[in-house]
mmCIF file of C-alpha atoms in Angstrom:
data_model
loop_
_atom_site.group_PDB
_atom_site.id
_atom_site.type_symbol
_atom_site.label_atom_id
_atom_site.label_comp_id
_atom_site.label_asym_id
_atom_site.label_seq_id
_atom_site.Cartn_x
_atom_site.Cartn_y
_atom_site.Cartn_z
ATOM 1 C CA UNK A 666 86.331 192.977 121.685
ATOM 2 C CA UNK A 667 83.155 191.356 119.878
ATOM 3 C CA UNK A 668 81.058 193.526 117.481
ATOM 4 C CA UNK A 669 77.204 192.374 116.519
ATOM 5 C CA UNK A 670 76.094 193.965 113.233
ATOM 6 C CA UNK A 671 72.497 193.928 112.019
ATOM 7 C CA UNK A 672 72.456 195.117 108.466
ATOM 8 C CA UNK A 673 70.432 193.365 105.938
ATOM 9 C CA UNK A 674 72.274 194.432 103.004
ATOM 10 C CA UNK A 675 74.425 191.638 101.853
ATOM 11 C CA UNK A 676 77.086 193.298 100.580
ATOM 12 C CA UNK A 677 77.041 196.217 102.829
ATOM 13 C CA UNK A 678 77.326 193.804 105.738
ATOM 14 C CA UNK A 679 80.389 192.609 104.146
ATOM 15 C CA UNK A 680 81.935 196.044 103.737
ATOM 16 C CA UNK A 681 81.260 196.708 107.117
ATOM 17 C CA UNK A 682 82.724 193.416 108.910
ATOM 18 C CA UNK A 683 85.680 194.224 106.898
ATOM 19 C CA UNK A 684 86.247 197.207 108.660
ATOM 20 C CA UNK A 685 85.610 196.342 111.421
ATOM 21 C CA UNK A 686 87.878 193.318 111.492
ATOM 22 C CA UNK A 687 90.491 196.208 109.881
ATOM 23 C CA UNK A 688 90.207 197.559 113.304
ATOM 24 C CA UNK A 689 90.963 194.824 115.264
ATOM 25 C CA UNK A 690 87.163 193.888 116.625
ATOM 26 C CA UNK A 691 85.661 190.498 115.739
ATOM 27 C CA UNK A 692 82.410 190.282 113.838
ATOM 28 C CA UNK A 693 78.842 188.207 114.456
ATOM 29 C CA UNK A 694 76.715 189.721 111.310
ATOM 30 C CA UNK A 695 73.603 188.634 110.906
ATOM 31 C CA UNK A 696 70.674 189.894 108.089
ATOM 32 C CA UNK A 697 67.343 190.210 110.776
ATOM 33 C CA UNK A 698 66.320 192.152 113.443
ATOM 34 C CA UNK A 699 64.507 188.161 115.113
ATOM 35 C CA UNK A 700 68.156 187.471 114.727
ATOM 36 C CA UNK A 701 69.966 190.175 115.896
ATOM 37 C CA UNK A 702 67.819 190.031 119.440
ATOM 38 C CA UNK A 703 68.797 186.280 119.429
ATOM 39 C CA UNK A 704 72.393 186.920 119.138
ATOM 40 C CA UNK A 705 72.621 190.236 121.016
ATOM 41 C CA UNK A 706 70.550 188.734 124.044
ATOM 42 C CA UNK A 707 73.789 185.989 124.848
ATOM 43 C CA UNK A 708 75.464 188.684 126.076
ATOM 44 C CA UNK A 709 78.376 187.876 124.830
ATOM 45 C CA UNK A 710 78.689 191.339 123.133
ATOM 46 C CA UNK A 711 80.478 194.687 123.808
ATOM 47 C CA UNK A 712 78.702 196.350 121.350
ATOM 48 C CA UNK A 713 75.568 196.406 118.597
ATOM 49 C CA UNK A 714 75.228 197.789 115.469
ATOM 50 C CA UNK A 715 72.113 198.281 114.183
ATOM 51 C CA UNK A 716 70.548 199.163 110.623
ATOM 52 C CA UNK A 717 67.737 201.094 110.712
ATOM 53 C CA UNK A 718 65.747 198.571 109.093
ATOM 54 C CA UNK A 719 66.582 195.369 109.276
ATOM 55 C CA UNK A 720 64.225 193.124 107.520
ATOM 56 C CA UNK A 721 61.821 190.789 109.415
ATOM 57 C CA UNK A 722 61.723 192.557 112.324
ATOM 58 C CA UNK A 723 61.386 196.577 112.974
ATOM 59 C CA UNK A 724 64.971 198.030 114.790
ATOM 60 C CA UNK A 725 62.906 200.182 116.611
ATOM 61 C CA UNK A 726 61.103 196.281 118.061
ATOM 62 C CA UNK A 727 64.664 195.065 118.603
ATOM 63 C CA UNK A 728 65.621 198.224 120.790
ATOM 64 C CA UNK A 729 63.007 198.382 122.845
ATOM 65 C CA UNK A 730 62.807 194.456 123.247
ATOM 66 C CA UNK A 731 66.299 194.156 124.414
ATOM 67 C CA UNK A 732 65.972 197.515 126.594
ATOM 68 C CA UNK A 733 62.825 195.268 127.779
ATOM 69 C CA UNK A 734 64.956 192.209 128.708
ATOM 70 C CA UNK A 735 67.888 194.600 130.678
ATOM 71 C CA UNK A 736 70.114 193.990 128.239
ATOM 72 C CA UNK A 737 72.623 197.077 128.469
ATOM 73 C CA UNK A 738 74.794 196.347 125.483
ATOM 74 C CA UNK A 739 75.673 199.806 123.657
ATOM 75 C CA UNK A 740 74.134 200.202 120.467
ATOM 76 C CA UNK A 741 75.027 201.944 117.319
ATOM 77 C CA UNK A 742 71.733 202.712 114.769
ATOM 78 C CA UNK A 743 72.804 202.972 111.185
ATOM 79 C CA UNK A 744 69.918 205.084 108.836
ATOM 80 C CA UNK A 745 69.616 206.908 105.871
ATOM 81 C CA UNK A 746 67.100 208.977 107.255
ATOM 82 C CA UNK A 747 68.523 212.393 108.912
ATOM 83 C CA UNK A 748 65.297 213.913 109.931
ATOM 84 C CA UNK A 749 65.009 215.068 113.557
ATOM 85 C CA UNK A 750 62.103 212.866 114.559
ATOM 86 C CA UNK A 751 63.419 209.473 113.178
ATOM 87 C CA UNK A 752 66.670 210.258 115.198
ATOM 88 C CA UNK A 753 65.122 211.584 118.178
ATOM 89 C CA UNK A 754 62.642 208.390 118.168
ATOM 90 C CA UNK A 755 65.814 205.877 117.550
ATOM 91 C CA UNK A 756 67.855 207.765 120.888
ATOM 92 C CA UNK A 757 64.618 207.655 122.610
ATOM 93 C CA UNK A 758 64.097 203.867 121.991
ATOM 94 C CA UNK A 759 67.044 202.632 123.731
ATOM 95 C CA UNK A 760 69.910 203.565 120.959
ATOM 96 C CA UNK A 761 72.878 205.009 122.772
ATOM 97 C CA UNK A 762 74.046 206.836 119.095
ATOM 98 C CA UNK A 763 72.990 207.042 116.044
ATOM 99 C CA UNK A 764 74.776 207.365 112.446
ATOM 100 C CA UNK A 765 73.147 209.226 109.240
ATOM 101 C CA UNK A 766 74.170 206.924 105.796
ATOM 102 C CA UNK A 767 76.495 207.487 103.973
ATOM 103 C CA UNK A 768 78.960 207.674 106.818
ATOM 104 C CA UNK A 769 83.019 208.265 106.996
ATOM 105 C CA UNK A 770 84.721 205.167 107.660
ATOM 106 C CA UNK A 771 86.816 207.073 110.159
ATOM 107 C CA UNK A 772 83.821 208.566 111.787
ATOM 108 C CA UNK A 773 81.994 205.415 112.019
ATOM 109 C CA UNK A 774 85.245 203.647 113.937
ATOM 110 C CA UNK A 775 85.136 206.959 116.478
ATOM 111 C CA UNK A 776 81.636 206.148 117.470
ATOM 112 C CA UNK A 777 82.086 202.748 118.085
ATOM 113 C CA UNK A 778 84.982 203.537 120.347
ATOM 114 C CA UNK A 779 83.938 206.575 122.220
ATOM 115 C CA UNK A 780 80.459 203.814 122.031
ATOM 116 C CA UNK A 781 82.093 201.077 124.219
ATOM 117 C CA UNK A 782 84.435 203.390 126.526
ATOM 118 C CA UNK A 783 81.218 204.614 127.960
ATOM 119 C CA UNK A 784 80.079 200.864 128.199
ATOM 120 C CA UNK A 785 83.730 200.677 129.954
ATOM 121 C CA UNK A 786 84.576 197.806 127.495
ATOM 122 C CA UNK A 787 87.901 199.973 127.069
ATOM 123 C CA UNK A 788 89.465 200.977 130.150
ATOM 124 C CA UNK A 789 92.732 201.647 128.885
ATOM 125 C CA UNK A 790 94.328 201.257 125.710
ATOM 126 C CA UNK A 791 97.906 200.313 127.436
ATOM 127 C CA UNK A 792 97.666 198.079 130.549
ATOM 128 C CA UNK A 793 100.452 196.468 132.740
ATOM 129 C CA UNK A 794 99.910 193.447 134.786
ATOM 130 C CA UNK A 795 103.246 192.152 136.940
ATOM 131 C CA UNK A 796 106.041 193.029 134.454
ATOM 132 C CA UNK A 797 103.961 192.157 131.117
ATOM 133 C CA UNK A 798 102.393 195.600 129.430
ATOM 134 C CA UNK A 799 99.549 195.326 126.515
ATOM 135 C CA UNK A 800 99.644 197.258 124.167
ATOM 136 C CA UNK A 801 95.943 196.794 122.546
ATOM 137 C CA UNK A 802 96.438 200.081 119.908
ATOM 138 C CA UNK A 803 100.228 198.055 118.521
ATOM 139 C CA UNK A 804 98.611 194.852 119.010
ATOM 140 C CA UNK A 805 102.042 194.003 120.996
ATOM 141 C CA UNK A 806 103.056 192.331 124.468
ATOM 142 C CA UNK A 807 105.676 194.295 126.040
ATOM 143 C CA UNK A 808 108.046 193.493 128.774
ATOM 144 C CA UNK A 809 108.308 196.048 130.953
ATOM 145 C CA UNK A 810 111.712 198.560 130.139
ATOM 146 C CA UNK A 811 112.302 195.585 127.747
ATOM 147 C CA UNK A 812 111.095 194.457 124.138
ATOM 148 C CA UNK A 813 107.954 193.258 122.592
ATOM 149 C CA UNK A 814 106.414 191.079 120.308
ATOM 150 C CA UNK A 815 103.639 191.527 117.815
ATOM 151 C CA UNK A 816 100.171 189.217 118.332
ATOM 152 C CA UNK A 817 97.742 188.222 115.934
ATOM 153 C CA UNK A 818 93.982 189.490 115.943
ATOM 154 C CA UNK A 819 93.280 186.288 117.787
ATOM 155 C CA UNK A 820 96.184 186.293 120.149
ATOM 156 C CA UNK A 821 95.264 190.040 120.724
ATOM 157 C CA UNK A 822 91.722 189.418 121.919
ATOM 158 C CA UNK A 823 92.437 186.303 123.796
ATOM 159 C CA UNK A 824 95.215 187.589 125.975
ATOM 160 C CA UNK A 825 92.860 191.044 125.955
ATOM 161 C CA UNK A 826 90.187 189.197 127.762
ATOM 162 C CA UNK A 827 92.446 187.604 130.161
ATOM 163 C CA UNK A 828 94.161 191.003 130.966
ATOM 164 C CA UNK A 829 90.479 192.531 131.615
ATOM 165 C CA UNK A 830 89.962 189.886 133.785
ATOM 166 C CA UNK A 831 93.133 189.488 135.805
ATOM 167 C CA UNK A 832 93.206 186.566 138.395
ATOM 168 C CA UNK A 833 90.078 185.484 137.295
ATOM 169 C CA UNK A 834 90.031 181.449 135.492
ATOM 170 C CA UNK A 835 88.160 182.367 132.300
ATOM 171 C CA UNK A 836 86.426 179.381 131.432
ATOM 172 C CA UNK A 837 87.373 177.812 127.722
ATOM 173 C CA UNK A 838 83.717 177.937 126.750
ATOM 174 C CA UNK A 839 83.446 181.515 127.892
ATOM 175 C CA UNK A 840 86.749 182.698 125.613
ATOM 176 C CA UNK A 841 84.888 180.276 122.368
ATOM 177 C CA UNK A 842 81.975 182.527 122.344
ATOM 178 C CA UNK A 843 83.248 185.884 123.066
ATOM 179 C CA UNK A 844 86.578 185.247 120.618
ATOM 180 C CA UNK A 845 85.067 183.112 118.045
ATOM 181 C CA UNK A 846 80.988 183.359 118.364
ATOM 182 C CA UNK A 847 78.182 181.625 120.147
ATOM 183 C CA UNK A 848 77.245 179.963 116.509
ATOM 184 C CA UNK A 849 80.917 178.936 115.751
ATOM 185 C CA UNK A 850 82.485 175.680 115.198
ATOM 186 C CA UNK A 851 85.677 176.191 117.243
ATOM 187 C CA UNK A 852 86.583 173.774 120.147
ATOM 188 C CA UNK A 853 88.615 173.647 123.017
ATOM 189 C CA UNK A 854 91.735 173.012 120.656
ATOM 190 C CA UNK A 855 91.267 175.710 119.138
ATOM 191 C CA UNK A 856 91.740 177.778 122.249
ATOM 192 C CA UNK A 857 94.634 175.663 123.697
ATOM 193 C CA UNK A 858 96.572 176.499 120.618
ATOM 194 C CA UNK A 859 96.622 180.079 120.753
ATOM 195 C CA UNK A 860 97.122 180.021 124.700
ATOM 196 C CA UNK A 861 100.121 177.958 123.390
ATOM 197 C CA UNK A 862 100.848 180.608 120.733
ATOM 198 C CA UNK A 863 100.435 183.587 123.715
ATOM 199 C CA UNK A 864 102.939 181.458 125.972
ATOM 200 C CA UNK A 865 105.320 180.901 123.701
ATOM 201 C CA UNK A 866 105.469 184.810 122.461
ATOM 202 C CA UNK A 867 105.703 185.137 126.333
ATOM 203 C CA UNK A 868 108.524 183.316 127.142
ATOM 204 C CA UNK A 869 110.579 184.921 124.623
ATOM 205 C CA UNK A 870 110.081 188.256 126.015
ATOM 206 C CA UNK A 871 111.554 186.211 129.889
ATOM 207 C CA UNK A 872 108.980 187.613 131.727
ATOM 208 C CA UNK A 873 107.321 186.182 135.118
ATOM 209 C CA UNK A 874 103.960 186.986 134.207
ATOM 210 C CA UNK A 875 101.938 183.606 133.624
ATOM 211 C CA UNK A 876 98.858 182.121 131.605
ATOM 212 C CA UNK A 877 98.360 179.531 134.379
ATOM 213 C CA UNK A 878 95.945 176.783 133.814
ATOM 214 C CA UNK A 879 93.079 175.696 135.902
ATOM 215 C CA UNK A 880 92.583 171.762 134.520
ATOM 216 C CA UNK A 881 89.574 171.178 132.579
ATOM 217 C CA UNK A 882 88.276 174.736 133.162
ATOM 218 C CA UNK A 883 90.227 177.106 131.632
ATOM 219 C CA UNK A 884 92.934 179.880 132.271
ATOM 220 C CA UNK A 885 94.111 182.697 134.377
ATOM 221 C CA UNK A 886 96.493 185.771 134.112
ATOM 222 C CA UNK A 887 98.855 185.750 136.945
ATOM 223 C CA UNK A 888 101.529 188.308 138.331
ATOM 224 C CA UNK A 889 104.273 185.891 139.042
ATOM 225 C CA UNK A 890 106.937 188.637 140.183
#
């Protein structure tokens, strides 16, 4: 699952992606709202989080310019300011919740999940295709009635997205921008080597379940059994 943060405090933007990244999600930050309607209009995104102000451009502009454009991506406002009006103006403007400064870290990761269930980016934090079970909150494959082995973050949201997506080739370029970032520098290598990584991990556990691979495209989840 792929976070955008908007916060144009440096070193709060830090703290935050390090939570974040705590929790298992990947990170895009970025320090402007002209940026943040760049990034958040790829739709790449299952969620936004978005400071109050972020320089350059007014959050309250960003909402309502992406609300504009039909882009439905949750979003998460960050403010110090508690007053009824600012909140009722942020909900109002297209923010599905909003979070008063200083916030509990604990709090703050509630939001964003109870955030993207209602987007339906979570459907289920266990899921079983053919006799292969993820479990996304152990960040383990299981074989069903059998054992399991632990994945990285990047295994985790790589095999996550194929597991959403069951049956379905998800295209190499596709997996780059919603694992790694639209702006990143990772390549089709990159990809291939954690598939390799996922297959590997998969064929110790002997299960029939397959990654199969659609040549020069990308890759599929199939129930083998």
């Amino acid at each position: 699952m792929r976070l955008l943060l908007v916060e144009d405090d440096v070193r709060l933007s830090q703290s935050l992606v390090e939570i974040f990244q705590k929790d298992q999600y990947g990170v895009d930050s970025v320090f402007t709202g002209a940026d943040g309607l760049k990034y958040a209009s790829s739709g790449i995104y299952d969620a936004l989080i978005l400071d109050v102000s972020p320089s350059g451009k007014d959050s309250i502009s960003v909402l309502k310019s992406l609300r504009d454009e039909k882009i439905q991506v949750p979003i998460l406002m960050l403010s110090s300011k508690d007053d009824p009006d600012s909140i009722v103006k942020g909900l109002d403007s297209g923010a599905d919740d909003y979070v008063v400064k200083p916030y509990n870290t604990e709090v703050l990761l509630a939001r964003v999940r109870a955030l993207t269930r209602r987007k339906g980016a979570i459907k289920e934090n266990s899921v079983t295709i053919g006799d292969l079970t993820l479990d996304k909150n152990n960040c383990e494959l299981q074989k069903v009635g059998g054992d399991a082995v632990k994945l990285s973050l990047k295994e985790l949201q790589i095999i996550e997205l194929l597991f959403d997506n069951p049956h379905q080739v998800i295209k190499k370029e596709n997996i780059i921008e919603k694992i790694w970032g639209e702006d990143s520098n990772a390549e089709y290598n990159n990809v291939e080597v954690y598939i390799s990584f996922i297959r590997k991990k998969m064929e110790d556990l002997k299960v029939k379940t397959r990654i199969r691979t659609a040549r020069g495209i990308g890759y599929s989840l199939e129930d083998s059994m």
